[in-house]
XYZ file of C-alpha atoms in Angstrom:
561
model
C -15.514 -19.908 0.607
C -18.802 -18.422 0.262
C -19.383 -15.333 -2.334
C -21.897 -12.947 -2.300
C -23.421 -11.198 -5.433
C -23.999 -7.297 -5.321
C -25.770 -5.103 -7.794
C -24.027 -2.128 -9.252
C -27.008 -0.759 -10.744
C -26.202 2.763 -13.198
C -23.103 3.607 -13.321
C -21.877 5.826 -10.984
C -21.657 3.917 -8.223
C -18.710 3.169 -6.064
C -16.647 -0.448 -6.282
C -18.899 -2.085 -3.361
C -16.280 -4.493 -1.647
C -12.594 -3.959 -1.258
C -11.798 -7.879 -2.824
C -14.142 -8.220 -5.919
C -13.877 -12.242 -6.804
C -15.268 -11.435 -10.285
C -17.952 -9.266 -11.555
C -20.851 -9.564 -14.114
C -21.524 -7.165 -17.091
C -22.913 -7.310 -20.154
C -26.761 -8.212 -19.128
C -27.483 -8.287 -23.196
C -30.759 -9.084 -24.401
C -30.729 -10.006 -28.408
C -34.607 -10.090 -29.900
C -34.370 -13.679 -32.202
C -36.758 -11.829 -34.361
C -35.525 -9.638 -37.741
C -35.689 -5.928 -37.597
C -37.039 -3.916 -40.373
C -34.128 -1.058 -40.355
C -36.293 1.946 -41.681
C -38.309 1.246 -39.117
C -35.613 1.266 -35.968
C -37.992 -1.339 -34.883
C -37.320 -4.110 -32.080
C -34.596 -6.020 -33.273
C -31.821 -4.251 -31.919
C -29.715 -5.439 -28.924
C -30.380 -4.639 -25.644
C -27.107 -3.570 -23.623
C -28.102 -2.088 -20.803
C -25.320 -0.465 -18.381
C -26.035 -2.941 -15.538
C -22.916 -4.672 -13.743
C -22.297 -7.030 -10.846
C -19.568 -7.078 -8.472
C -19.458 -10.508 -7.008
C -17.627 -10.257 -3.706
C -15.546 -12.672 -1.113
C -17.330 -11.661 2.160
C -14.979 -12.950 4.076
C -11.929 -10.757 2.150
C -13.848 -7.841 2.698
C -13.513 -8.238 6.444
C -9.563 -9.463 6.914
C -8.661 -7.232 4.101
C -10.251 -3.700 5.511
C -10.682 -1.171 3.139
C -8.230 -0.371 1.257
C -11.187 -0.218 -1.771
C -14.018 0.377 -0.426
C -15.792 3.595 -1.309
C -19.462 2.993 -0.499
C -20.535 6.490 0.399
C -20.574 9.221 -2.339
C -17.828 11.381 -1.082
C -15.750 10.315 -3.806
C -18.179 11.206 -6.902
C -18.418 14.836 -5.202
C -14.747 15.008 -5.455
C -14.685 13.918 -9.132
C -17.735 16.018 -10.163
C -16.097 19.239 -8.996
C -12.889 18.446 -10.222
C -14.276 17.759 -13.363
C -16.612 20.892 -13.407
C -13.589 22.977 -12.325
C -11.411 22.047 -15.208
C -10.813 24.127 -17.667
C -10.353 21.073 -20.289
C -13.764 20.428 -21.028
C -15.132 24.034 -20.927
C -18.837 23.335 -22.771
C -21.452 23.581 -20.939
C -24.498 21.377 -19.707
C -22.096 18.710 -18.557
C -23.235 15.582 -18.112
C -21.962 12.663 -15.982
C -22.714 9.510 -18.197
C -20.250 7.443 -15.849
C -17.662 7.771 -13.413
C -16.002 4.649 -11.683
C -12.913 4.112 -9.943
C -10.038 2.310 -11.313
C -8.324 -0.573 -10.173
C -5.269 0.011 -8.834
C -2.335 -2.037 -10.613
C -2.484 -5.677 -9.127
C 0.811 -5.984 -8.209
C 0.232 -2.626 -5.868
C -3.101 -4.026 -4.625
C -1.499 -7.527 -3.384
C 1.485 -5.678 -1.618
C -0.901 -3.217 0.068
C -3.221 -6.526 0.885
C -0.117 -8.508 2.584
C 1.636 -5.536 3.819
C 1.258 -4.977 7.864
C -1.287 -1.913 8.661
C 1.289 0.365 10.127
C 3.868 0.284 6.942
C 1.127 0.200 4.257
C 1.395 3.501 2.103
C -1.513 4.357 0.544
C -2.681 3.206 -2.869
C -3.044 5.856 -5.745
C -6.862 6.274 -6.756
C -8.053 7.427 -9.624
C -11.559 7.743 -11.287
C -12.365 7.227 -14.724
C -15.045 9.581 -16.036
C -17.028 9.654 -19.384
C -19.065 12.977 -19.643
C -21.013 14.576 -22.771
C -20.576 18.078 -23.361
C -20.637 20.098 -26.913
C -22.175 17.603 -28.524
C -18.924 14.909 -27.645
C -18.284 12.314 -25.605
C -15.458 13.283 -23.134
C -12.912 10.340 -21.469
C -11.871 11.781 -17.826
C -9.126 10.861 -15.465
C -9.156 12.168 -11.964
C -6.638 11.837 -9.212
C -8.183 11.200 -5.822
C -5.778 9.642 -4.324
C -6.665 12.973 -1.894
C -9.751 13.858 -1.651
C -9.191 17.702 -0.322
C -6.856 17.706 -4.161
C -8.327 15.814 -6.796
C -6.759 16.753 -10.040
C -7.561 15.857 -13.586
C -4.554 13.843 -14.985
C -5.989 13.455 -18.697
C -8.376 14.333 -21.490
C -9.701 13.154 -24.855
C -12.601 13.200 -26.622
C -13.834 9.438 -28.183
C -14.452 10.033 -31.791
C -15.325 6.038 -32.038
C -18.592 4.447 -32.870
C -21.396 4.270 -29.946
C -22.157 6.156 -27.318
C -22.295 6.471 -23.656
C -25.371 4.857 -21.837
C -28.178 6.918 -21.113
C -28.327 9.154 -17.992
C -31.491 8.670 -16.301
C -32.437 12.640 -16.827
C -32.288 12.156 -20.401
C -34.244 9.214 -20.215
C -37.353 11.083 -18.511
C -37.116 14.211 -20.541
C -36.892 12.130 -23.988
C -40.381 9.787 -22.153
C -42.238 13.717 -21.752
C -41.657 14.478 -25.879
C -44.427 11.949 -27.337
C -47.336 13.950 -25.493
C -46.478 17.493 -26.549
C -45.949 16.202 -30.087
C -49.424 16.748 -32.354
C -49.343 13.935 -34.718
C -49.039 11.759 -31.853
C -52.005 13.401 -29.447
C -53.669 12.469 -32.990
C -52.095 8.980 -33.043
C -53.683 7.990 -29.574
C -57.003 9.571 -30.498
C -57.548 7.446 -33.270
C -57.157 4.603 -31.398
C -59.521 5.552 -28.477
C -57.320 6.077 -25.318
C -57.382 8.124 -23.327
C -53.713 10.734 -23.442
C -53.197 10.754 -19.593
C -53.085 7.221 -19.292
C -50.034 6.825 -21.958
C -46.524 6.440 -20.534
C -43.406 6.192 -22.714
C -39.948 5.102 -22.230
C -36.864 5.702 -24.203
C -35.030 2.515 -25.499
C -31.443 1.941 -27.512
C -31.701 2.056 -31.457
C -29.004 -0.570 -32.026
C -26.460 -0.685 -34.899
C -27.701 -2.220 -38.164
C -25.124 -0.928 -40.461
C -22.881 1.542 -42.027
C -26.203 3.004 -44.421
C -28.171 5.732 -43.934
C -32.491 5.373 -43.529
C -32.867 4.883 -47.732
C -30.676 2.176 -47.695
C -27.677 4.216 -49.508
C -24.068 2.784 -49.126
C -22.679 6.131 -48.365
C -21.525 6.063 -44.487
C -23.127 8.829 -41.994
C -23.166 9.842 -39.027
C -23.932 8.576 -36.077
C -26.859 10.926 -34.245
C -27.302 9.905 -30.462
C -30.761 8.660 -30.918
C -32.689 6.406 -28.790
C -36.864 5.099 -29.640
C -39.464 5.665 -28.007
C -41.826 2.984 -27.076
C -45.157 3.569 -25.560
C -47.536 1.982 -23.562
C -51.438 2.620 -21.823
C -51.693 1.973 -17.967
C -55.229 2.571 -17.517
C -57.136 -0.054 -14.841
C -53.881 -2.077 -14.878
C -50.226 -1.274 -13.382
C -48.528 -3.817 -15.705
C -48.549 -1.374 -18.266
C -45.591 -2.768 -20.388
C -48.609 -5.560 -20.911
C -50.412 -3.143 -23.526
C -47.951 -1.716 -25.959
C -49.453 1.736 -28.376
C -48.472 -0.437 -31.144
C -47.753 0.784 -34.564
C -46.143 3.968 -34.114
C -42.333 4.760 -34.295
C -41.365 7.960 -32.827
C -36.794 8.937 -32.718
C -35.901 11.068 -30.808
C -32.296 13.194 -30.997
C -30.780 13.135 -27.253
C -28.501 15.791 -27.824
C -30.976 18.153 -29.676
C -34.303 16.506 -27.187
C -36.742 16.571 -30.294
C -38.552 14.080 -31.693
C -36.909 13.557 -35.063
C -38.599 10.715 -36.864
C -42.620 10.244 -36.368
C -44.829 7.546 -38.096
C -48.299 5.579 -37.549
C -47.758 2.701 -39.222
C -50.509 0.422 -38.505
C -53.438 0.784 -36.801
C -54.051 -2.199 -33.944
C -56.432 -2.635 -31.029
C -54.351 -1.792 -27.647
C -54.573 -4.733 -25.894
C -56.825 -5.151 -22.596
C -56.280 -4.516 -19.424
C -58.042 -7.250 -17.880
C -55.837 -10.283 -16.962
C -52.728 -8.284 -16.640
C -51.685 -7.031 -13.492
C -49.999 -9.081 -11.079
C -50.869 -7.771 -8.018
C -51.819 -10.209 -5.173
C -55.281 -7.982 -4.384
C -56.061 -8.087 -8.440
C -55.706 -11.077 -9.866
C -58.281 -12.883 -7.969
C -59.383 -15.271 -4.772
C -56.225 -17.691 -4.157
C -55.941 -21.009 -5.753
C -58.564 -22.973 -4.063
C -57.307 -27.086 -5.523
C -55.026 -29.278 -3.878
C -52.045 -26.993 -2.075
C -48.600 -28.115 -2.263
C -47.088 -29.051 1.237
C -44.958 -26.380 3.076
C -41.372 -26.595 3.063
C -39.422 -25.204 6.320
C -36.147 -24.038 6.629
C -34.524 -23.143 9.867
C -31.259 -22.056 10.778
C -31.327 -21.412 14.501
C -28.590 -19.380 14.713
C -28.993 -16.894 11.700
C -28.361 -17.256 7.504
C -24.635 -18.948 6.424
C -23.933 -15.617 4.299
C -23.270 -12.165 4.834
C -24.182 -9.100 2.417
C -22.310 -6.197 3.130
C -24.256 -2.531 1.936
C -26.274 -4.558 -1.791
C -27.858 -6.522 -2.767
C -29.402 -8.365 -5.840
C -33.223 -8.309 -6.631
C -34.492 -9.348 -10.394
C -38.067 -9.715 -11.609
C -39.357 -10.585 -15.126
C -41.383 -9.036 -17.374
C -42.477 -10.527 -20.671
C -41.303 -8.188 -23.994
C -44.983 -8.167 -25.593
C -45.736 -5.713 -28.794
C -49.891 -5.523 -30.241
C -50.925 -7.427 -33.025
C -54.764 -7.710 -34.722
C -54.677 -11.885 -33.423
C -57.260 -12.491 -30.845
C -56.961 -16.495 -31.836
C -53.930 -18.578 -32.577
C -55.961 -20.064 -35.722
C -55.667 -16.710 -37.200
C -51.410 -16.803 -37.178
C -50.903 -18.192 -41.414
C -47.359 -16.842 -41.417
C -43.840 -16.419 -38.708
C -45.197 -14.031 -35.916
C -41.999 -13.987 -34.302
C -43.708 -14.876 -30.646
C -46.291 -16.545 -29.380
C -49.914 -15.149 -28.755
C -49.994 -15.134 -24.931
C -53.576 -13.033 -24.752
C -55.999 -11.241 -27.124
C -54.185 -8.798 -29.418
C -50.795 -10.038 -27.511
C -47.412 -11.667 -28.772
C -45.216 -12.535 -26.547
C -41.658 -12.236 -28.323
C -39.536 -14.813 -29.289
C -35.635 -13.124 -27.592
C -32.150 -14.074 -25.741
C -31.117 -13.545 -22.700
C -27.227 -13.351 -21.763
C -25.601 -12.245 -18.084
C -21.462 -12.446 -18.953
C -19.425 -12.560 -15.568
C -16.137 -11.574 -15.448
C -13.796 -13.638 -13.500
C -10.445 -12.546 -12.125
C -10.073 -16.178 -9.981
C -6.396 -15.966 -8.700
C -6.101 -19.198 -7.908
C -3.272 -19.604 -5.276
C -1.377 -16.821 -6.905
C -1.801 -15.071 -9.932
C -0.046 -16.676 -12.578
C -2.592 -19.819 -13.797
C -3.615 -22.216 -17.045
C -6.865 -23.274 -18.565
C -7.592 -26.309 -18.389
C -9.363 -28.923 -20.426
C -10.468 -32.217 -19.520
C -12.144 -33.902 -22.511
C -13.862 -37.204 -21.899
C -13.434 -39.320 -24.620
C -14.782 -42.629 -25.875
C -11.752 -45.729 -26.881
C -12.169 -48.828 -27.955
C -11.117 -51.863 -25.659
C -8.046 -53.380 -26.784
C -7.409 -55.150 -23.766
C -9.200 -58.367 -24.888
C -11.641 -58.328 -22.274
C -15.352 -58.703 -22.944
C -15.942 -54.894 -22.871
C -15.951 -53.318 -26.221
C -15.074 -49.737 -25.147
C -14.601 -46.923 -22.335
C -13.988 -43.749 -21.194
C -11.204 -41.692 -20.474
C -9.643 -37.798 -19.810
C -7.872 -36.092 -22.717
C -6.347 -33.282 -20.735
C -5.548 -30.257 -22.757
C -3.498 -26.436 -21.492
C -4.709 -23.789 -23.663
C -1.455 -22.401 -24.979
C -3.656 -19.259 -26.361
C -6.747 -17.149 -26.332
C -8.376 -19.340 -29.292
C -7.570 -22.181 -27.515
C -9.672 -21.372 -24.481
C -13.141 -20.430 -26.333
C -15.326 -23.270 -25.231
C -19.175 -24.018 -26.055
C -20.193 -26.232 -23.400
C -22.814 -28.332 -25.425
C -19.973 -29.372 -27.804
C -18.738 -31.842 -25.859
C -18.367 -33.451 -22.329
C -15.282 -31.816 -20.382
C -14.153 -30.327 -17.246
C -12.786 -26.486 -17.302
C -10.191 -26.056 -14.641
C -8.510 -23.086 -13.636
C -5.020 -24.390 -12.281
C -1.688 -22.941 -10.588
C 0.850 -25.193 -12.808
C 3.650 -23.625 -9.755
C 1.528 -25.071 -7.013
C 1.187 -28.498 -5.954
C -0.868 -31.151 -4.074
C 1.399 -33.688 -1.707
C -0.478 -36.049 -4.490
C 1.779 -34.175 -7.043
C -1.832 -32.752 -8.456
C -2.076 -28.799 -9.545
C -4.344 -26.908 -7.671
C -7.070 -25.114 -9.091
C -11.269 -24.342 -9.568
C -13.230 -26.267 -11.411
C -16.260 -24.270 -13.260
C -19.381 -25.982 -13.581
C -22.633 -25.156 -15.848
C -25.536 -24.632 -14.381
C -28.117 -24.815 -16.196
C -29.006 -22.052 -19.122
C -26.364 -22.629 -21.455
C -28.020 -21.682 -24.345
C -24.994 -19.473 -27.145
C -26.437 -17.126 -29.891
C -28.124 -18.935 -33.133
C -27.802 -15.662 -35.044
C -25.797 -15.346 -38.646
C -22.343 -13.694 -37.790
C -23.050 -11.211 -40.535
C -26.289 -9.968 -38.437
C -25.858 -6.731 -37.120
C -26.840 -7.746 -33.546
C -24.654 -10.427 -33.570
C -21.490 -8.659 -34.830
C -21.913 -6.322 -31.573
C -22.380 -9.409 -29.280
C -20.261 -12.158 -30.977
C -19.030 -13.278 -27.706
C -22.583 -14.834 -27.238
C -21.752 -17.748 -29.327
C -19.476 -19.406 -26.647
C -20.201 -19.744 -22.640
C -16.266 -19.122 -21.779
C -13.582 -16.844 -22.959
C -10.505 -16.879 -21.057
C -7.968 -13.354 -21.883
C -4.865 -12.121 -20.159
C -6.128 -10.678 -17.423
C -5.908 -5.998 -18.607
C -7.345 -3.678 -16.247
C -9.103 -1.600 -19.213
C -11.270 -5.035 -20.483
C -13.736 -5.434 -18.286
C -17.076 -4.632 -20.261
C -18.337 -7.639 -22.439
C -19.714 -5.750 -25.264
C -17.492 -2.619 -24.941
C -17.507 0.408 -23.447
C -19.860 2.275 -25.516
C -22.040 0.186 -26.396
C -25.160 1.799 -27.478
C -24.892 1.644 -31.039
C -21.772 -0.231 -30.742
C -20.661 -1.789 -34.488
C -17.968 -4.603 -32.400
C -15.024 -3.695 -32.933
C -14.584 -3.391 -29.146
C -15.193 -6.031 -26.525
C -14.440 -9.396 -25.883
C -14.254 -11.331 -28.850
C -12.171 -8.416 -30.506
C -9.753 -8.676 -26.984
C -9.687 -12.384 -27.531
C -9.158 -11.791 -31.572
C -5.211 -11.191 -30.512
C -4.928 -14.409 -29.710
C -2.402 -13.545 -27.517
C -0.689 -16.318 -24.858
C -2.757 -17.397 -21.368
C -0.403 -20.452 -20.597
C 0.905 -19.825 -16.858
C -0.229 -16.288 -17.215
C -2.393 -13.708 -14.997
C -5.705 -14.599 -17.040
C -9.374 -13.617 -16.276
C -12.230 -16.135 -17.714
C -15.371 -14.656 -18.647
C -18.743 -17.300 -18.515
C -22.019 -16.206 -20.111
C -25.107 -18.005 -18.798
C -27.854 -17.901 -21.903
C -31.314 -18.841 -22.343
C -33.001 -19.169 -25.535
C -36.746 -17.678 -24.160
C -39.952 -19.190 -26.174
C -42.802 -17.548 -24.090
C -46.063 -20.039 -23.087
C -49.280 -18.338 -21.923
C -47.573 -19.177 -18.248
C -45.464 -16.547 -18.093
C -48.080 -14.295 -18.853
C -48.565 -11.380 -17.240
C -45.290 -11.956 -15.107
C -43.704 -14.471 -15.616
C -42.290 -17.466 -13.160
C -38.499 -17.694 -12.231
C -36.022 -19.104 -14.583
C -32.705 -19.851 -13.117
C -29.306 -20.725 -14.656
C -25.791 -20.257 -13.352
C -22.715 -22.113 -12.756
C -20.857 -23.214 -9.873
C -16.929 -22.529 -8.726
C -15.963 -26.178 -7.351
C -12.242 -27.071 -6.335
C -10.024 -29.037 -7.927
C -7.332 -30.607 -5.669
C -7.396 -27.355 -4.196
C -7.352 -28.873 -1.033
C -5.747 -32.591 0.405
C -8.830 -33.733 1.398
C -12.860 -32.771 1.381
C -12.826 -29.946 3.882
C -16.150 -30.300 4.627
C -15.697 -33.548 6.595
C -14.258 -30.902 9.460
C -17.014 -28.591 9.344
C -19.178 -28.177 12.405
C -22.244 -29.824 12.514
C -24.535 -27.391 13.079
C -25.921 -28.502 16.341
C -23.585 -30.436 18.227
C -26.086 -32.998 19.286
C -27.305 -33.561 15.662
C -25.611 -36.278 13.611
C -24.915 -35.228 10.018
C -27.195 -35.502 7.142
C -30.408 -35.899 9.576
C -33.415 -35.338 6.884
C -36.721 -34.863 8.860
C -40.546 -34.925 7.335
C -43.356 -34.338 8.786
C -46.620 -35.067 7.682
C -50.339 -35.224 8.553
C -52.978 -37.453 8.894
C -52.954 -39.557 5.285
C -56.626 -40.839 5.845
């Protein structure tokens, strides 16, 4: 019953485990304060190309390697096949996404259940997004026989949005500002040594099909990024020292700066107090120490992760300002003053999980057990009581849930399988904190691009092509693709092969305690059995040690005098 989460990182990574329970996509962050469109300032919607697979390690071991591709051989095979194909003659050609397609689910299930001696090889196809000649190319490559790969199809994507950046593009774009004479002059005006300046490429978002002058005439999308620059100097935490007031926009196809403005001269935040490294923060806290806690697992850890792991750290989104004290602020600053000349910006965090559960079979239903208050009319002294109103979602519209709206249990059940008591077997989705939903107006551009963030729970019919909550081409997307658009078809989901999407959300109001690096903020959800077993399965769990009774709680204390 245990599960592990694996980090995929950039998109050219293989499937890390053969039987994914689900995956996490999106990782989008929408800043809360309004952007000035003409400045392409910090009002964009973050949609980085991060992805997590959530795998059942027990199934990984039992089902073998029929979907596993944890080495890079297949990547080399796909790359060679695409470069050798005459379908994309333009050069240079860059790979922005390479991923293995899921085989058809019936084929996967048949393969998993068949005896190893009778298994036929599953067809394996890779999906590729490449850029060449100023266009986004989509290709599918057959890699079933790695010695003879072939390109099955090719098309040019002409819709809204672009594929995610490559690392090479990010590094090349970040190297442009120091070679741009107006930027060099701006750095000099701020009294900063150019050798201390570091820049990074950030997505610009989408603010409607208008040009920069405000004309309603539709303009051609350009593949551009905004370059934000920072000052390192005496600190490793250079993100805490933004070079505020300078706007640089780079065209990735031209790899050149195409827009530049030095809007306002703000002081660069001081390096003092921004470094979070242990050797730089001074002497340890000398006050009362918390009692140590010890977790013992004499036989090793109770989980297993093979080959991939998840590690996330947090830094605040900050911008420079001329404020040095909170009393100086007379208008909405869109953030908290956490240090001199440093505003930590209000923002949101959303992480969306894609869960293809298949509870005891592929055909499932989504059930809401809604807690409802009733007046007591039985003639007893009680005036009210609560009971449960059971609702089975018929279509996608019935399964869009704000978990904060009303108390309810949310379940995925198999209506075709029952316990001995006659209850449908299922699993509950239990929110575990961080249940914020977006509060932006529906017509706001970031909200149009991530409209699924208004609800934490969505349920859709299984589709192999519906993987990414914000859509496949997230950079400058317009909201026409993605989870909310798919669910808008209002397809039937009762007793069907369905997928549940869960979004963990946080409205982040920064405080000084979050600076220069914020403490851990936790959120998530649980999957708990709901009539899946005939009785509590933990009753048959072996004690950690044969001579130790269950639920033994030990604590140690020193001399309290």
